[in-house]
PDB file of C-alpha atoms in Angstrom:
ATOM      1  CA  MET A   1     203.273 -54.503  -5.788  1.00  0.00           C
ATOM      2  CA  SER A   2     202.139 -57.823  -7.348  1.00  0.00           C
ATOM      3  CA  ALA A   3     198.320 -59.028  -6.589  1.00  0.00           C
ATOM      4  CA  ARG A   4     198.062 -62.662  -4.692  1.00  0.00           C
ATOM      5  CA  ALA A   5     194.981 -63.090  -5.174  1.00  0.00           C
ATOM      6  CA  VAL A   6     191.886 -61.499  -7.537  1.00  0.00           C
ATOM      7  CA  LEU A   7     188.482 -62.130  -8.308  1.00  0.00           C
ATOM      8  CA  VAL A   8     186.530 -60.929 -10.973  1.00  0.00           C
ATOM      9  CA  ASP A   9     182.592 -61.194 -10.305  1.00  0.00           C
ATOM     10  CA  GLY A  10     183.581 -64.044  -8.278  1.00  0.00           C
ATOM     11  CA  GLU A  11     185.805 -65.909 -10.038  1.00  0.00           C
ATOM     12  CA  ALA A  12     189.211 -66.318 -10.440  1.00  0.00           C
ATOM     13  CA  ILE A  13     191.191 -65.436 -13.341  1.00  0.00           C
ATOM     14  CA  ALA A  14     194.391 -66.916 -14.904  1.00  0.00           C
ATOM     15  CA  THR A  15     194.232 -63.466 -17.543  1.00  0.00           C
ATOM     16  CA  ALA A  16     191.707 -60.732 -17.750  1.00  0.00           C
ATOM     17  CA  ALA A  17     192.907 -59.373 -20.801  1.00  0.00           C
ATOM     18  CA  GLU A  18     190.435 -60.060 -23.548  1.00  0.00           C
ATOM     19  CA  MET A  19     187.778 -58.745 -20.232  1.00  0.00           C
ATOM     20  CA  LEU A  20     189.979 -55.697 -20.287  1.00  0.00           C
ATOM     21  CA  PHE A  21     190.007 -55.149 -23.656  1.00  0.00           C
ATOM     22  CA  GLU A  22     186.365 -54.020 -23.159  1.00  0.00           C
ATOM     23  CA  GLU A  23     185.904 -52.755 -19.308  1.00  0.00           C
ATOM     24  CA  ARG A  24     185.014 -48.741 -19.001  1.00  0.00           C
ATOM     25  CA  GLY A  25     186.938 -48.932 -15.663  1.00  0.00           C
ATOM     26  CA  LEU A  26     190.143 -49.244 -17.855  1.00  0.00           C
ATOM     27  CA  HIS A  27     189.538 -46.862 -20.464  1.00  0.00           C
ATOM     28  CA  TYR A  28     187.903 -44.171 -18.250  1.00  0.00           C
ATOM     29  CA  GLY A  29     188.185 -45.082 -15.143  1.00  0.00           C
ATOM     30  CA  ASP A  30     184.378 -45.230 -15.029  1.00  0.00           C
ATOM     31  CA  GLY A  31     183.626 -46.844 -11.726  1.00  0.00           C
ATOM     32  CA  VAL A  32     184.275 -47.072  -8.097  1.00  0.00           C
ATOM     33  CA  PHE A  33     187.060 -48.461  -5.599  1.00  0.00           C
ATOM     34  CA  GLU A  34     187.744 -48.839  -1.794  1.00  0.00           C
ATOM     35  CA  THR A  35     191.406 -49.370   0.333  1.00  0.00           C
ATOM     36  CA  ILE A  36     190.691 -51.163   3.272  1.00  0.00           C
ATOM     37  CA  ALA A  37     193.576 -52.967   5.791  1.00  0.00           C
ATOM     38  CA  LEU A  38     192.622 -56.717   6.388  1.00  0.00           C
ATOM     39  CA  VAL A  39     194.621 -57.414   9.703  1.00  0.00           C
ATOM     40  CA  ASN A  40     194.474 -61.104  10.467  1.00  0.00           C
ATOM     41  CA  GLY A  41     192.347 -61.726   7.980  1.00  0.00           C
ATOM     42  CA  ARG A  42     189.845 -59.217   9.230  1.00  0.00           C
ATOM     43  CA  PRO A  43     188.733 -56.347   7.167  1.00  0.00           C
ATOM     44  CA  LEU A  44     188.769 -52.687   9.187  1.00  0.00           C
ATOM     45  CA  PHE A  45     185.776 -50.537   8.695  1.00  0.00           C
ATOM     46  CA  TRP A  46     183.959 -53.043   6.759  1.00  0.00           C
ATOM     47  CA  GLU A  47     180.846 -51.720   6.655  1.00  0.00           C
ATOM     48  CA  ALA A  48     181.563 -48.713   6.261  1.00  0.00           C
ATOM     49  CA  HIS A  49     183.552 -48.689   3.201  1.00  0.00           C
ATOM     50  CA  LEU A  50     181.087 -50.625   1.411  1.00  0.00           C
ATOM     51  CA  ARG A  51     178.452 -47.749   2.273  1.00  0.00           C
ATOM     52  CA  ARG A  52     181.048 -44.956   1.033  1.00  0.00           C
ATOM     53  CA  LEU A  53     180.986 -48.063  -2.174  1.00  0.00           C
ATOM     54  CA  ALA A  54     177.110 -47.643  -2.420  1.00  0.00           C
ATOM     55  CA  ARG A  55     177.113 -44.288  -2.340  1.00  0.00           C
ATOM     56  CA  GLY A  56     179.434 -43.587  -5.017  1.00  0.00           C
ATOM     57  CA  ALA A  57     178.295 -45.970  -7.533  1.00  0.00           C
ATOM     58  CA  SER A  58     174.981 -44.329  -7.043  1.00  0.00           C
ATOM     59  CA  ILE A  59     176.389 -40.672  -7.629  1.00  0.00           C
ATOM     60  CA  LEU A  60     178.127 -42.315 -10.679  1.00  0.00           C
ATOM     61  CA  GLY A  61     174.394 -44.755 -11.739  1.00  0.00           C
ATOM     62  CA  ILE A  62     176.216 -47.741 -11.734  1.00  0.00           C
ATOM     63  CA  PRO A  63     174.249 -50.633  -9.970  1.00  0.00           C
ATOM     64  CA  MET A  64     175.678 -51.877  -6.764  1.00  0.00           C
ATOM     65  CA  PRO A  65     175.554 -55.375  -5.903  1.00  0.00           C
ATOM     66  CA  ALA A  66     174.479 -56.610  -2.713  1.00  0.00           C
ATOM     67  CA  ALA A  67     176.616 -56.878   0.165  1.00  0.00           C
ATOM     68  CA  GLY A  68     176.322 -60.587   0.107  1.00  0.00           C
ATOM     69  CA  ASP A  69     178.464 -60.860  -2.931  1.00  0.00           C
ATOM     70  CA  TRP A  70     181.040 -58.498  -1.598  1.00  0.00           C
ATOM     71  CA  GLU A  71     181.416 -60.738   1.322  1.00  0.00           C
ATOM     72  CA  ALA A  72     181.520 -64.072  -0.852  1.00  0.00           C
ATOM     73  CA  ASP A  73     184.123 -63.033  -2.419  1.00  0.00           C
ATOM     74  CA  LEU A  74     186.486 -61.997   0.819  1.00  0.00           C
ATOM     75  CA  SER A  75     185.214 -65.320   1.935  1.00  0.00           C
ATOM     76  CA  ARG A  76     186.795 -66.953  -1.442  1.00  0.00           C
ATOM     77  CA  LEU A  77     189.603 -64.554  -2.033  1.00  0.00           C
ATOM     78  CA  LYS A  78     190.938 -65.391   1.344  1.00  0.00           C
ATOM     79  CA  ALA A  79     190.868 -69.463   0.414  1.00  0.00           C
ATOM     80  CA  LEU A  80     192.514 -69.208  -2.850  1.00  0.00           C
ATOM     81  CA  SER A  81     195.661 -66.438  -0.532  1.00  0.00           C
ATOM     82  CA  GLY A  82     195.818 -68.997   2.054  1.00  0.00           C
ATOM     83  CA  PRO A  83     196.862 -67.168   5.798  1.00  0.00           C
ATOM     84  CA  LEU A  84     196.975 -63.620   6.175  1.00  0.00           C
ATOM     85  CA  SER A  85     198.377 -61.433   8.445  1.00  0.00           C
ATOM     86  CA  SER A  86     198.313 -57.797   6.762  1.00  0.00           C
ATOM     87  CA  CYS A  87     197.318 -57.264   3.665  1.00  0.00           C
ATOM     88  CA  VAL A  88     195.652 -54.433   1.489  1.00  0.00           C
ATOM     89  CA  LEU A  89     192.379 -55.360   0.573  1.00  0.00           C
ATOM     90  CA  LYS A  90     190.664 -53.402  -2.779  1.00  0.00           C
ATOM     91  CA  LEU A  91     186.965 -53.631  -4.420  1.00  0.00           C
ATOM     92  CA  MET A  92     186.785 -52.357  -7.412  1.00  0.00           C
ATOM     93  CA  LEU A  93     183.393 -51.748  -9.258  1.00  0.00           C
ATOM     94  CA  THR A  94     182.954 -50.675 -12.765  1.00  0.00           C
ATOM     95  CA  ARG A  95     180.164 -49.710 -15.056  1.00  0.00           C
ATOM     96  CA  GLY A  96     181.235 -52.856 -16.980  1.00  0.00           C
ATOM     97  CA  PRO A  97     182.032 -53.536 -20.573  1.00  0.00           C
ATOM     98  CA  GLY A  98     181.293 -50.390 -23.826  1.00  0.00           C
ATOM     99  CA  TRP A  99     182.838 -48.201 -25.775  1.00  0.00           C
ATOM    100  CA  GLY A 100     182.215 -44.547 -25.963  1.00  0.00           C
ATOM    101  CA  TYR A 101     181.839 -41.584 -23.444  1.00  0.00           C
ATOM    102  CA  THR A 102     178.115 -42.472 -23.446  1.00  0.00           C
ATOM    103  CA  PRO A 103     177.398 -45.390 -20.660  1.00  0.00           C
ATOM    104  CA  PRO A 104     175.290 -47.922 -21.606  1.00  0.00           C
ATOM    105  CA  ALA A 105     171.348 -47.954 -21.066  1.00  0.00           C
ATOM    106  CA  MET A 106     171.822 -50.778 -18.842  1.00  0.00           C
ATOM    107  CA  PRO A 107     175.082 -51.321 -17.814  1.00  0.00           C
ATOM    108  CA  THR A 108     176.990 -55.036 -16.493  1.00  0.00           C
ATOM    109  CA  PRO A 109     178.714 -53.554 -14.053  1.00  0.00           C
ATOM    110  CA  ARG A 110     181.865 -56.131 -12.638  1.00  0.00           C
ATOM    111  CA  ARG A 111     183.189 -56.291  -9.036  1.00  0.00           C
ATOM    112  CA  TYR A 112     187.134 -56.508  -8.996  1.00  0.00           C
ATOM    113  CA  VAL A 113     188.150 -58.231  -5.461  1.00  0.00           C
ATOM    114  CA  VAL A 114     192.012 -58.051  -4.923  1.00  0.00           C
ATOM    115  CA  ILE A 115     194.456 -58.991  -2.083  1.00  0.00           C
ATOM    116  CA  LEU A 116     198.009 -56.946  -2.107  1.00  0.00           C
ATOM    117  CA  PRO A 117     201.082 -56.919  -0.223  1.00  0.00           C
ATOM    118  CA  TRP A 118     200.765 -54.178   2.447  1.00  0.00           C
ATOM    119  CA  PRO A 119     202.941 -51.294   1.387  1.00  0.00           C
ATOM    120  CA  ASP A 120     206.762 -50.934   3.109  1.00  0.00           C
ATOM    121  CA  ARG A 121     207.071 -47.134   4.696  1.00  0.00           C
ATOM    122  CA  PRO A 122     209.163 -45.749   6.763  1.00  0.00           C
ATOM    123  CA  ASP A 123     208.558 -46.285  10.507  1.00  0.00           C
ATOM    124  CA  ALA A 124     209.548 -42.787  11.066  1.00  0.00           C
ATOM    125  CA  ASN A 125     206.494 -41.213   9.329  1.00  0.00           C
ATOM    126  CA  TRP A 126     204.579 -42.230  12.104  1.00  0.00           C
ATOM    127  CA  ARG A 127     207.331 -41.348  15.287  1.00  0.00           C
ATOM    128  CA  PRO A 128     208.175 -38.240  14.609  1.00  0.00           C
ATOM    129  CA  GLY A 129     206.214 -37.601  12.160  1.00  0.00           C
ATOM    130  CA  ILE A 130     206.329 -36.127   8.194  1.00  0.00           C
ATOM    131  CA  ARG A 131     207.680 -33.222   6.417  1.00  0.00           C
ATOM    132  CA  THR A 132     204.921 -31.602   4.263  1.00  0.00           C
ATOM    133  CA  ALA A 133     203.874 -29.218   1.708  1.00  0.00           C
ATOM    134  CA  ILE A 134     201.468 -27.170  -0.525  1.00  0.00           C
ATOM    135  CA  CYS A 135     200.943 -29.265  -3.534  1.00  0.00           C
ATOM    136  CA  PRO A 136     201.342 -26.700  -6.558  1.00  0.00           C
ATOM    137  CA  THR A 137     198.436 -28.297  -8.109  1.00  0.00           C
ATOM    138  CA  PRO A 138     194.775 -27.762  -6.901  1.00  0.00           C
ATOM    139  CA  LEU A 139     192.293 -29.950  -6.110  1.00  0.00           C
ATOM    140  CA  ALA A 140     189.201 -30.496  -8.328  1.00  0.00           C
ATOM    141  CA  THR A 141     185.625 -29.537  -7.106  1.00  0.00           C
ATOM    142  CA  GLY A 142     182.534 -27.970  -7.571  1.00  0.00           C
ATOM    143  CA  ALA A 143     180.619 -31.287  -8.609  1.00  0.00           C
ATOM    144  CA  PRO A 144     179.033 -33.958  -6.430  1.00  0.00           C
ATOM    145  CA  TYR A 145     181.223 -36.673  -8.676  1.00  0.00           C
ATOM    146  CA  LEU A 146     184.455 -35.041  -7.626  1.00  0.00           C
ATOM    147  CA  THR A 147     183.140 -36.664  -4.165  1.00  0.00           C
ATOM    148  CA  VAL A 148     183.033 -39.791  -5.452  1.00  0.00           C
ATOM    149  CA  LYS A 149     186.349 -42.377  -4.770  1.00  0.00           C
ATOM    150  CA  SER A 150     186.774 -43.189  -8.718  1.00  0.00           C
ATOM    151  CA  LEU A 151     188.847 -45.153 -10.845  1.00  0.00           C
ATOM    152  CA  ASN A 152     190.038 -41.685 -11.991  1.00  0.00           C
ATOM    153  CA  ARG A 153     193.268 -40.166 -10.036  1.00  0.00           C
ATOM    154  CA  LEU A 154     194.583 -38.181 -12.424  1.00  0.00           C
ATOM    155  CA  ASN A 155     194.326 -34.881 -10.341  1.00  0.00           C
ATOM    156  CA  GLN A 156     196.147 -36.985  -7.160  1.00  0.00           C
ATOM    157  CA  ILE A 157     198.603 -38.295  -9.477  1.00  0.00           C
ATOM    158  CA  GLN A 158     199.337 -34.835 -11.158  1.00  0.00           C
ATOM    159  CA  ALA A 159     199.430 -33.137  -7.622  1.00  0.00           C
ATOM    160  CA  ARG A 160     201.933 -36.663  -5.876  1.00  0.00           C
ATOM    161  CA  ARG A 161     204.366 -36.250  -9.524  1.00  0.00           C
ATOM    162  CA  ALA A 162     204.346 -31.814  -8.747  1.00  0.00           C
ATOM    163  CA  LEU A 163     205.730 -32.513  -4.783  1.00  0.00           C
ATOM    164  CA  PRO A 164     209.256 -33.502  -4.432  1.00  0.00           C
ATOM    165  CA  PRO A 165     209.450 -37.298  -3.058  1.00  0.00           C
ATOM    166  CA  GLU A 166     211.228 -35.798   0.275  1.00  0.00           C
ATOM    167  CA  TYR A 167     208.023 -34.900   1.587  1.00  0.00           C
ATOM    168  CA  PRO A 168     205.434 -38.219   1.932  1.00  0.00           C
ATOM    169  CA  GLU A 169     202.610 -36.454   1.603  1.00  0.00           C
ATOM    170  CA  GLY A 170     201.164 -33.261   0.560  1.00  0.00           C
ATOM    171  CA  ILE A 171     198.578 -30.713   1.276  1.00  0.00           C
ATOM    172  CA  LEU A 172     195.728 -29.470  -1.338  1.00  0.00           C
ATOM    173  CA  LEU A 173     194.377 -27.207  -1.913  1.00  0.00           C
ATOM    174  CA  ASP A 174     191.446 -25.962  -3.951  1.00  0.00           C
ATOM    175  CA  GLY A 175     190.919 -23.659  -6.552  1.00  0.00           C
ATOM    176  CA  LYS A 176     189.968 -20.899  -4.497  1.00  0.00           C
ATOM    177  CA  GLY A 177     192.686 -21.534  -2.210  1.00  0.00           C
ATOM    178  CA  TYR A 178     190.855 -23.206   1.157  1.00  0.00           C
ATOM    179  CA  LEU A 179     192.402 -26.793   2.713  1.00  0.00           C
ATOM    180  CA  ARG A 180     190.562 -29.616   0.735  1.00  0.00           C
ATOM    181  CA  GLU A 181     192.745 -33.039   1.803  1.00  0.00           C
ATOM    182  CA  GLY A 182     196.082 -34.645   1.231  1.00  0.00           C
ATOM    183  CA  ILE A 183     196.692 -36.169  -1.741  1.00  0.00           C
ATOM    184  CA  MET A 184     195.997 -40.046  -0.390  1.00  0.00           C
ATOM    185  CA  SER A 185     194.710 -38.920   3.175  1.00  0.00           C
ATOM    186  CA  ASN A 186     192.901 -36.464   4.625  1.00  0.00           C
ATOM    187  CA  LEU A 187     194.150 -33.508   6.904  1.00  0.00           C
ATOM    188  CA  PHE A 188     193.670 -32.703  10.443  1.00  0.00           C
ATOM    189  CA  TRP A 189     194.839 -29.652  12.878  1.00  0.00           C
ATOM    190  CA  VAL A 190     194.650 -29.277  16.529  1.00  0.00           C
ATOM    191  CA  GLU A 191     194.259 -25.876  18.421  1.00  0.00           C
ATOM    192  CA  GLY A 192     193.277 -26.477  22.352  1.00  0.00           C
ATOM    193  CA  GLU A 193     190.560 -28.684  22.570  1.00  0.00           C
ATOM    194  CA  GLN A 194     189.306 -28.125  19.084  1.00  0.00           C
ATOM    195  CA  LEU A 195     189.812 -30.763  16.672  1.00  0.00           C
ATOM    196  CA  TYR A 196     189.354 -29.802  13.171  1.00  0.00           C
ATOM    197  CA  THR A 197     188.995 -30.876   9.604  1.00  0.00           C
ATOM    198  CA  PRO A 198     188.648 -29.060   5.831  1.00  0.00           C
ATOM    199  CA  ARG A 199     184.832 -29.052   4.281  1.00  0.00           C
ATOM    200  CA  LEU A 200     184.771 -31.711   1.456  1.00  0.00           C
ATOM    201  CA  ASP A 201     181.000 -30.623   0.669  1.00  0.00           C
ATOM    202  CA  ASP A 202     181.629 -30.524  -3.400  1.00  0.00           C
ATOM    203  CA  GLY A 203     185.046 -32.166  -3.431  1.00  0.00           C
ATOM    204  CA  GLY A 204     187.810 -34.282  -1.613  1.00  0.00           C
ATOM    205  CA  ILE A 205     187.283 -37.614  -0.222  1.00  0.00           C
ATOM    206  CA  ALA A 206     185.505 -38.194   2.864  1.00  0.00           C
ATOM    207  CA  GLY A 207     187.762 -40.729   4.340  1.00  0.00           C
ATOM    208  CA  ILE A 208     186.537 -43.825   6.530  1.00  0.00           C
ATOM    209  CA  GLN A 209     189.405 -43.013   8.713  1.00  0.00           C
ATOM    210  CA  ARG A 210     188.569 -39.888   9.072  1.00  0.00           C
ATOM    211  CA  ALA A 211     185.003 -40.361  10.233  1.00  0.00           C
ATOM    212  CA  ALA A 212     186.722 -42.542  13.343  1.00  0.00           C
ATOM    213  CA  ILE A 213     188.508 -40.214  14.357  1.00  0.00           C
ATOM    214  CA  MET A 214     186.042 -37.286  14.533  1.00  0.00           C
ATOM    215  CA  GLU A 215     184.209 -40.313  16.221  1.00  0.00           C
ATOM    216  CA  GLN A 216     187.223 -40.675  18.412  1.00  0.00           C
ATOM    217  CA  GLY A 217     187.885 -36.979  19.038  1.00  0.00           C
ATOM    218  CA  ARG A 218     184.468 -36.618  20.081  1.00  0.00           C
ATOM    219  CA  SER A 219     184.380 -39.137  22.478  1.00  0.00           C
ATOM    220  CA  TRP A 220     187.844 -37.428  24.113  1.00  0.00           C
ATOM    221  CA  GLY A 221     185.515 -34.572  24.632  1.00  0.00           C
ATOM    222  CA  LEU A 222     187.006 -32.512  21.711  1.00  0.00           C
ATOM    223  CA  GLU A 223     185.269 -30.061  19.867  1.00  0.00           C
ATOM    224  CA  VAL A 224     185.048 -31.597  16.071  1.00  0.00           C
ATOM    225  CA  ARG A 225     184.945 -29.065  13.092  1.00  0.00           C
ATOM    226  CA  GLU A 226     184.773 -29.345   9.878  1.00  0.00           C
ATOM    227  CA  GLN A 227     185.489 -25.854   7.997  1.00  0.00           C
ATOM    228  CA  LEU A 228     186.659 -24.076   4.660  1.00  0.00           C
ATOM    229  CA  VAL A 229     189.289 -22.245   5.736  1.00  0.00           C
ATOM    230  CA  GLY A 230     193.202 -21.225   4.264  1.00  0.00           C
ATOM    231  CA  PRO A 231     196.099 -22.665   4.721  1.00  0.00           C
ATOM    232  CA  GLU A 232     196.829 -19.657   7.492  1.00  0.00           C
ATOM    233  CA  ALA A 233     194.480 -21.742   9.638  1.00  0.00           C
ATOM    234  CA  LEU A 234     197.613 -23.662  10.392  1.00  0.00           C
ATOM    235  CA  GLU A 235     199.821 -21.176  11.388  1.00  0.00           C
ATOM    236  CA  THR A 236     198.694 -21.677  15.053  1.00  0.00           C
ATOM    237  CA  ALA A 237     197.763 -25.244  15.023  1.00  0.00           C
ATOM    238  CA  ASP A 238     199.218 -27.329  17.682  1.00  0.00           C
ATOM    239  CA  GLU A 239     199.303 -30.156  15.691  1.00  0.00           C
ATOM    240  CA  LEU A 240     199.048 -30.971  12.352  1.00  0.00           C
ATOM    241  CA  PHE A 241     198.269 -34.491  10.703  1.00  0.00           C
ATOM    242  CA  PHE A 242     197.175 -37.057   8.212  1.00  0.00           C
ATOM    243  CA  CYS A 243     194.677 -39.849   8.004  1.00  0.00           C
ATOM    244  CA  ASN A 244     193.710 -42.486   5.885  1.00  0.00           C
ATOM    245  CA  SER A 245     192.482 -46.537   5.914  1.00  0.00           C
ATOM    246  CA  LEU A 246     196.117 -47.892   5.739  1.00  0.00           C
ATOM    247  CA  ILE A 247     198.456 -45.403   7.022  1.00  0.00           C
ATOM    248  CA  GLY A 248     195.992 -44.901  10.623  1.00  0.00           C
ATOM    249  CA  ILE A 249     197.556 -41.206  10.957  1.00  0.00           C
ATOM    250  CA  TRP A 250     201.111 -39.715  10.155  1.00  0.00           C
ATOM    251  CA  PRO A 251     202.233 -36.738  12.582  1.00  0.00           C
ATOM    252  CA  VAL A 252     203.384 -33.245  11.036  1.00  0.00           C
ATOM    253  CA  ARG A 253     206.486 -32.637  12.403  1.00  0.00           C
ATOM    254  CA  HIS A 254     207.419 -29.969   9.670  1.00  0.00           C
ATOM    255  CA  PHE A 255     205.708 -27.818   7.453  1.00  0.00           C
ATOM    256  CA  ALA A 256     206.561 -24.180   5.829  1.00  0.00           C
ATOM    257  CA  ALA A 257     207.862 -21.872   8.723  1.00  0.00           C
ATOM    258  CA  ARG A 258     206.358 -24.365  11.377  1.00  0.00           C
ATOM    259  CA  SER A 259     208.220 -27.220  13.081  1.00  0.00           C
ATOM    260  CA  TRP A 260     206.848 -29.661  15.871  1.00  0.00           C
ATOM    261  CA  PRO A 261     210.184 -30.948  17.391  1.00  0.00           C
ATOM    262  CA  GLY A 262     210.357 -34.247  19.512  1.00  0.00           C
ATOM    263  CA  SER A 263     207.086 -36.758  19.873  1.00  0.00           C
ATOM    264  CA  ALA A 264     204.109 -36.002  18.593  1.00  0.00           C
ATOM    265  CA  GLY A 265     201.280 -33.931  20.563  1.00  0.00           C
ATOM    266  CA  PRO A 266     198.615 -35.446  22.768  1.00  0.00           C
ATOM    267  CA  VAL A 267     196.201 -36.023  20.143  1.00  0.00           C
ATOM    268  CA  ALA A 268     198.594 -37.411  17.668  1.00  0.00           C
ATOM    269  CA  ALA A 269     199.741 -39.161  20.406  1.00  0.00           C
ATOM    270  CA  ALA A 270     196.594 -40.787  21.559  1.00  0.00           C
ATOM    271  CA  LEU A 271     195.525 -41.593  17.604  1.00  0.00           C
ATOM    272  CA  LEU A 272     198.332 -43.610  17.150  1.00  0.00           C
ATOM    273  CA  GLU A 273     198.059 -45.666  20.761  1.00  0.00           C
ATOM    274  CA  TRP A 274     194.348 -46.147  19.370  1.00  0.00           C
ATOM    275  CA  GLY A 275     195.077 -46.867  15.642  1.00  0.00           C
ATOM    276  CA  GLU A 276     197.929 -49.151  16.582  1.00  0.00           C
ATOM    277  CA  GLY A 277     195.200 -50.818  18.450  1.00  0.00           C
ATOM    278  CA  ILE A 278     193.376 -51.764  15.826  1.00  0.00           C
ATOM    279  CA  GLY A 279     196.264 -52.576  13.384  1.00  0.00           C
ATOM    280  CA  LEU A 280     197.182 -50.004  11.598  1.00  0.00           C
ATOM    281  CA  GLY A 281     200.634 -47.852  12.197  1.00  0.00           C
ATOM    282  CA  PRO A 282     204.553 -49.289  11.819  1.00  0.00           C
ATOM    283  CA  CYS A 283     204.287 -52.284  13.206  1.00  0.00           C
ATOM    284  CA  SER A 284     201.372 -53.397  10.569  1.00  0.00           C
TER     285      SER A 284
END
């Protein structure tokens, strides 16, 4: 996946080798990022992504650029890359240059804005849905910084390595065996008129799409609950699905001894239609 265009602090670059040599984001993962669906040139949930980026930067102690700087970067990037249909927009904010684990007292943060091609995924991931399994790699929890979408994703990389390739997504438990999230997504399940998702107070990423689905579920009259429970809670689920800002949702058709044959359940089906309406889904 090659970048279509890249800006660093608002400037286009031909080569970043010299700059990256001293970049803390590269050496230590010292930064935060957001991955945004860019549909017909429009970033979906733009304000929500900037708010989460600012929250993560605050927790890590990285000064956050003004929203207008990111907006100016996006406008210039779109001008450089030409006409856009569906692409991935990635924002990255690092602490900037510096060596050693002790961060500089006066950091010089750098902002990166990148446009990437839309990922190629099978239509079957949306309909009829995917197979999933519990990952043997636990999710690290227990500190506020573990709720930040940081540039250090080794936990997720190791979890993906441990999961067989026939599973497009896996379920992460924490060290105590509680449900937390997917490797690259958030997890939901449905029982009757209740929509459940794991609590993420001290670990895991509270996704932008997760929040949108919770709001949408409430508007449909569903009772939405965040719980810290074990995987046995999925044994009685009527529906199970994953979500993130690029896929919208992926319904689960097979998990452990459970199977949900045929089409997606009513909540997942309604969310698939809703997602496709804003540009997320197999036709993106």
